[in-house]
């Protein structure tokens, strides 16, 4: 695929996989994706599996990411992990502001912004998620909601910091529902996000930042979605839980 930016596909395993199951899955990925140098690849297992998975993937093309983190450096924050801890277990990336965290765990643009800054300070690359709910799309508020999320979640970042960020556009109504946004719906919002990134930096910087689409991406629809000019990869939930599905999707978007 002739793309302006290198595609980036990340698997978000959410609350799935024991250590043994995680190792099984990444053994297959390590074997089947070893020669894929034209797409950036990451998996984001639950915290409990990060260390063993990181050991197995060290030095391979499949990079590791956390699913969340807290912004403080250490201290009395029961249940949290920080950026340095994710780096310590060999994470390259961290997902921040996923809609499930926004919906169920009180995540706001303000907390996402603090986490993004803390991740960057620790040299972790944030994957910052945005996306509207069904009711917001149906009341024509997609643009307003996504604009608010992008501008406030990424407020105050310098251009060189923004270059380390991936934005994931995930319409909430498409997550885990089997309902994918059409390629055109995705492209419209991705183009909006790129304009907002230019507003936060400049057009040249914005042209280099990757914007992933997420929401029921699978092997059969990935190529059409990523064929859109501003869709630079995918954040994949369900279809990243089986090696065969994830590998097939990655192979399908290669040239
Ligand atoms: P899904 O999840 O691929 O299962 O829809 C995507 C996500 O929530 O990142």
Coordinates of C-alpha atoms and ligand atoms in Angstrom, one line a residue:
X1 CA 0.0 0.0 0.0
X2 CA 1.4 3.4 -1.0
X3 CA 1.2 5.4 2.3
X4 CA 2.5 8.7 3.4
X5 CA 3.3 7.3 6.8
X6 CA 4.4 3.8 7.8
X7 CA 1.3 1.8 9.0
X8 CA 1.1 1.0 12.7
X9 CA -1.1 -1.8 13.9
X10 CA -1.5 -2.4 17.7
X11 CA -3.4 -5.1 19.4
X12 CA -5.3 -4.1 22.6
X13 CA -5.9 -7.3 24.5
X14 CA -8.0 -5.5 27.2
X15 CA -8.8 -7.8 30.2
X16 CA -7.9 -11.1 28.4
X17 CA -5.2 -13.7 28.6
X18 CA -3.4 -15.4 31.5
X19 CA 0.4 -15.5 31.3
X20 CA 0.4 -18.9 29.7
X21 CA -2.2 -17.8 27.1
X22 CA -0.3 -14.6 26.4
X23 CA 2.9 -16.5 25.8
X24 CA 1.2 -18.9 23.5
X25 CA -0.1 -16.1 21.4
X26 CA 3.1 -14.1 21.2
X27 CA 5.1 -17.2 20.3
X28 CA 3.0 -17.4 17.1
X29 CA 3.2 -13.7 16.4
X30 CA 7.0 -13.7 16.8
X31 CA 7.3 -16.6 14.3
X32 CA 4.7 -15.5 11.8
X33 CA 5.6 -11.7 11.7
X34 CA 9.4 -12.0 11.9
X35 CA 9.8 -10.7 8.3
X36 CA 7.3 -7.8 8.6
X37 CA 9.5 -4.7 8.5
X38 CA 7.1 -2.5 6.5
X39 CA 4.4 -2.2 9.2
X40 CA 5.0 -1.2 12.8
X41 CA 3.4 -3.8 15.2
X42 CA 2.6 -3.8 18.9
X43 CA 0.7 -5.8 21.4
X44 CA -0.8 -4.4 24.6
X45 CA -1.4 -7.3 27.1
X46 CA -2.8 -6.8 30.6
X47 CA -0.3 -5.7 33.2
X48 CA 0.2 -9.2 34.6
X49 CA 1.5 -10.5 31.3
X50 CA 3.7 -7.6 30.4
X51 CA 7.0 -8.8 31.9
X52 CA 7.0 -12.3 30.4
X53 CA 5.7 -11.2 27.1
X54 CA 8.3 -8.4 27.0
X55 CA 11.1 -10.9 27.6
X56 CA 9.9 -13.1 24.8
X57 CA 9.5 -10.2 22.3
X58 CA 12.7 -8.4 23.2
X59 CA 14.6 -7.6 20.0
X60 CA 11.8 -8.7 17.7
X61 CA 9.6 -6.6 15.3
X62 CA 6.6 -7.0 17.7
X63 CA 6.8 -4.2 20.3
X64 CA 5.1 -4.0 23.7
X65 CA 2.6 -1.5 25.1
X66 CA 0.7 -1.0 28.3
X67 CA -3.1 -0.3 28.4
X68 CA -2.9 2.6 30.8
X69 CA -0.7 4.2 33.4
X70 CA -0.7 6.9 36.1
X71 CA 1.1 10.2 35.8
X72 CA 2.9 10.4 39.1
X73 CA 6.4 9.0 39.6
X74 CA 5.8 6.8 42.7
X75 CA 3.8 6.8 46.0
X76 CA 0.5 5.9 47.6
X77 CA -1.6 5.2 44.5
X78 CA -3.0 1.7 45.1
X79 CA -3.7 -0.2 42.0
X80 CA -1.7 2.1 39.6
X81 CA 1.5 1.6 37.7
X82 CA 3.7 4.4 36.3
X83 CA 5.6 5.1 33.1
X84 CA 9.0 4.0 34.5
X85 CA 7.4 0.7 35.5
X86 CA 6.2 0.1 32.0
X87 CA 9.6 1.0 30.5
X88 CA 11.2 -1.4 33.0
X89 CA 9.2 -4.3 31.5
X90 CA 10.3 -3.2 28.0
X91 CA 7.2 -1.3 26.9
X92 CA 7.6 1.0 23.9
X93 CA 4.0 2.3 23.9
X94 CA 1.1 3.0 26.2
X95 CA -2.6 3.3 25.3
X96 CA -4.1 6.4 27.0
X97 CA -7.7 7.6 27.2
X98 CA -9.3 4.5 25.8
X99 CA -13.1 4.9 25.7
X100 CA -13.6 2.1 28.1
X101 CA -11.4 4.0 30.6
X102 CA -13.3 7.2 29.8
X103 CA -16.7 5.5 30.2
X104 CA -16.1 3.1 33.2
X105 CA -13.1 4.5 35.1
X106 CA -13.6 8.3 35.1
X107 CA -10.9 9.2 32.6
X108 CA -11.1 12.7 31.3
X109 CA -9.3 14.8 28.8
X110 CA -7.5 16.4 31.7
X111 CA -6.2 13.2 33.1
X112 CA -5.3 11.9 29.6
X113 CA -3.3 15.1 29.1
X114 CA -1.3 14.5 32.4
X115 CA -0.7 10.9 31.5
X116 CA 0.4 11.8 28.0
X117 CA 3.0 14.3 29.3
X118 CA 4.2 11.8 31.9
X119 CA 4.6 9.1 29.3
X120 CA 6.5 11.4 27.0
X121 CA 8.8 12.5 29.8
X122 CA 9.7 8.8 30.4
X123 CA 10.2 8.2 26.6
X124 CA 7.1 6.0 26.3
X125 CA 5.1 6.6 23.1
X126 CA 1.5 7.3 23.9
X127 CA -1.4 6.0 21.8
X128 CA -4.1 8.6 22.7
X129 CA -7.7 7.5 22.0
X130 CA -10.6 9.7 21.0
X131 CA -14.0 9.0 19.6
X132 CA -17.7 9.8 19.9
X133 CA -20.5 7.8 21.4
X134 CA -23.5 6.7 19.3
X135 CA -25.8 9.4 20.7
X136 CA -23.2 12.0 19.9
X137 CA -22.9 10.8 16.3
X138 CA -26.7 10.7 15.9
X139 CA -27.0 14.2 17.2
X140 CA -24.3 15.5 14.8
X141 CA -21.9 16.2 17.6
X142 CA -19.0 14.0 16.3
X143 CA -16.9 16.9 15.2
X144 CA -17.4 18.9 18.4
X145 CA -16.7 15.9 20.7
X146 CA -13.5 14.8 18.8
X147 CA -12.3 18.4 18.6
X148 CA -12.6 18.8 22.3
X149 CA -10.9 15.5 23.0
X150 CA -8.0 16.1 20.7
X151 CA -7.3 19.7 21.7
X152 CA -7.6 19.1 25.4
X153 CA -5.9 15.6 25.6
X154 CA -2.9 16.9 23.7
X155 CA -2.8 20.5 25.0
X156 CA 0.6 21.9 25.7
X157 CA 2.7 19.4 23.8
X158 CA 5.6 20.7 21.7
X159 CA 5.7 19.7 18.0
X160 CA 8.6 17.3 18.7
X161 CA 6.5 15.6 21.4
X162 CA 3.5 15.3 19.2
X163 CA 5.6 13.4 16.7
X164 CA 6.0 10.7 19.4
X165 CA 2.2 10.4 19.8
X166 CA -0.2 8.2 17.8
X167 CA -3.8 9.2 17.9
X168 CA -6.4 6.4 17.7
X169 CA -9.8 7.4 16.4
X170 CA -12.3 4.9 17.9
X171 CA -16.0 5.6 17.5
X172 CA -17.4 4.1 20.6
X173 CA -20.4 2.6 18.7
X174 CA -18.0 0.6 16.6
X175 CA -16.0 -0.9 19.5
X176 CA -16.6 -4.6 20.0
X177 CA -20.0 -4.3 18.2
X178 CA -19.0 -5.7 14.8
X179 CA -20.2 -2.3 13.4
X180 CA -17.2 -0.7 11.6
X181 CA -17.3 2.9 10.5
X182 CA -17.3 3.0 6.8
X183 CA -13.9 3.9 5.2
X184 CA -15.4 7.3 4.3
X185 CA -16.7 8.0 7.8
X186 CA -13.3 7.1 9.2
X187 CA -11.5 9.3 6.7
X188 CA -13.7 12.3 7.4
X189 CA -12.8 12.2 11.1
X190 CA -9.1 11.4 10.5
X191 CA -8.9 14.4 8.3
X192 CA -10.4 16.5 11.0
X193 CA -7.9 15.1 13.5
X194 CA -5.0 16.0 11.2
X195 CA -6.3 19.6 10.9
X196 CA -6.5 19.7 14.7
X197 CA -3.0 18.4 15.0
X198 CA -1.8 21.1 12.7
X199 CA -3.6 23.6 14.9
X200 CA -1.6 22.2 17.9
X201 CA 1.7 22.3 15.9
X202 CA 2.0 23.1 12.2
X203 CA 1.0 21.4 9.0
X204 CA 4.4 19.7 8.5
X205 CA 4.4 18.2 11.9
X206 CA 0.7 17.1 11.6
X207 CA 1.5 15.4 8.3
X208 CA 4.0 13.1 10.1
X209 CA 1.7 12.0 13.0
X210 CA 0.0 8.6 12.7
X211 CA -3.7 8.3 13.2
X212 CA -5.0 4.8 13.8
X213 CA -8.6 3.7 13.4
X214 CA -10.2 1.4 15.9
X215 CA -13.6 -0.3 16.2
X216 CA -14.2 -3.8 14.9
X217 CA -11.2 -3.9 12.6
X218 CA -10.6 -7.3 11.2
X219 CA -8.6 -9.0 8.4
X220 CA -11.5 -8.5 5.9
X221 CA -12.0 -4.8 6.4
X222 CA -8.5 -3.6 7.3
X223 CA -7.2 -3.0 3.8
X224 CA -10.1 -0.7 2.8
X225 CA -9.9 1.3 6.0
X226 CA -6.1 1.7 5.7
X227 CA -6.4 2.6 2.0
X228 CA -7.8 6.0 3.1
X229 CA -5.3 8.8 2.9
X230 CA -5.4 9.7 6.6
X231 CA -5.8 6.2 8.1
X232 CA -2.4 5.1 9.2
X233 CA -3.1 1.9 11.0
X234 CA -5.4 0.3 13.5
X235 CA -5.9 -0.3 17.2
X236 CA -7.4 -3.7 17.3
X237 CA -9.3 -5.4 20.1
X238 CA -11.2 -8.6 19.4
X239 CA -9.2 -9.5 16.2
X240 CA -5.9 -9.3 18.1
X241 CA -6.7 -12.1 20.5
X242 CA -6.0 -15.0 18.0
X243 CA -2.7 -15.1 16.3
X244 CA -4.3 -16.2 13.0
X245 CA -6.6 -13.2 12.8
X246 CA -4.0 -10.7 13.8
X247 CA -1.3 -12.1 11.4
X248 CA -3.8 -12.3 8.5
X249 CA -4.8 -8.6 9.0
X250 CA -1.2 -7.5 9.0
X251 CA -0.5 -9.5 5.9
X252 CA -3.6 -8.1 4.2
X253 CA -2.4 -4.5 4.5
X254 CA 1.1 -5.1 3.1
X255 CA 1.8 -4.5 -0.5
Ligands
LIG1 P1 -12.5 -4.0 18.8 O1 -11.8 -3.0 19.9 O2 -11.5 -4.2 17.7 O3 -12.8 -5.3 19.6 O4 -13.7 -3.3 18.4 C1 -11.0 -1.9 19.5 C2 -10.5 -1.2 20.7 O5 -11.3 -1.0 21.7 O6 -9.4 -0.7 20.8

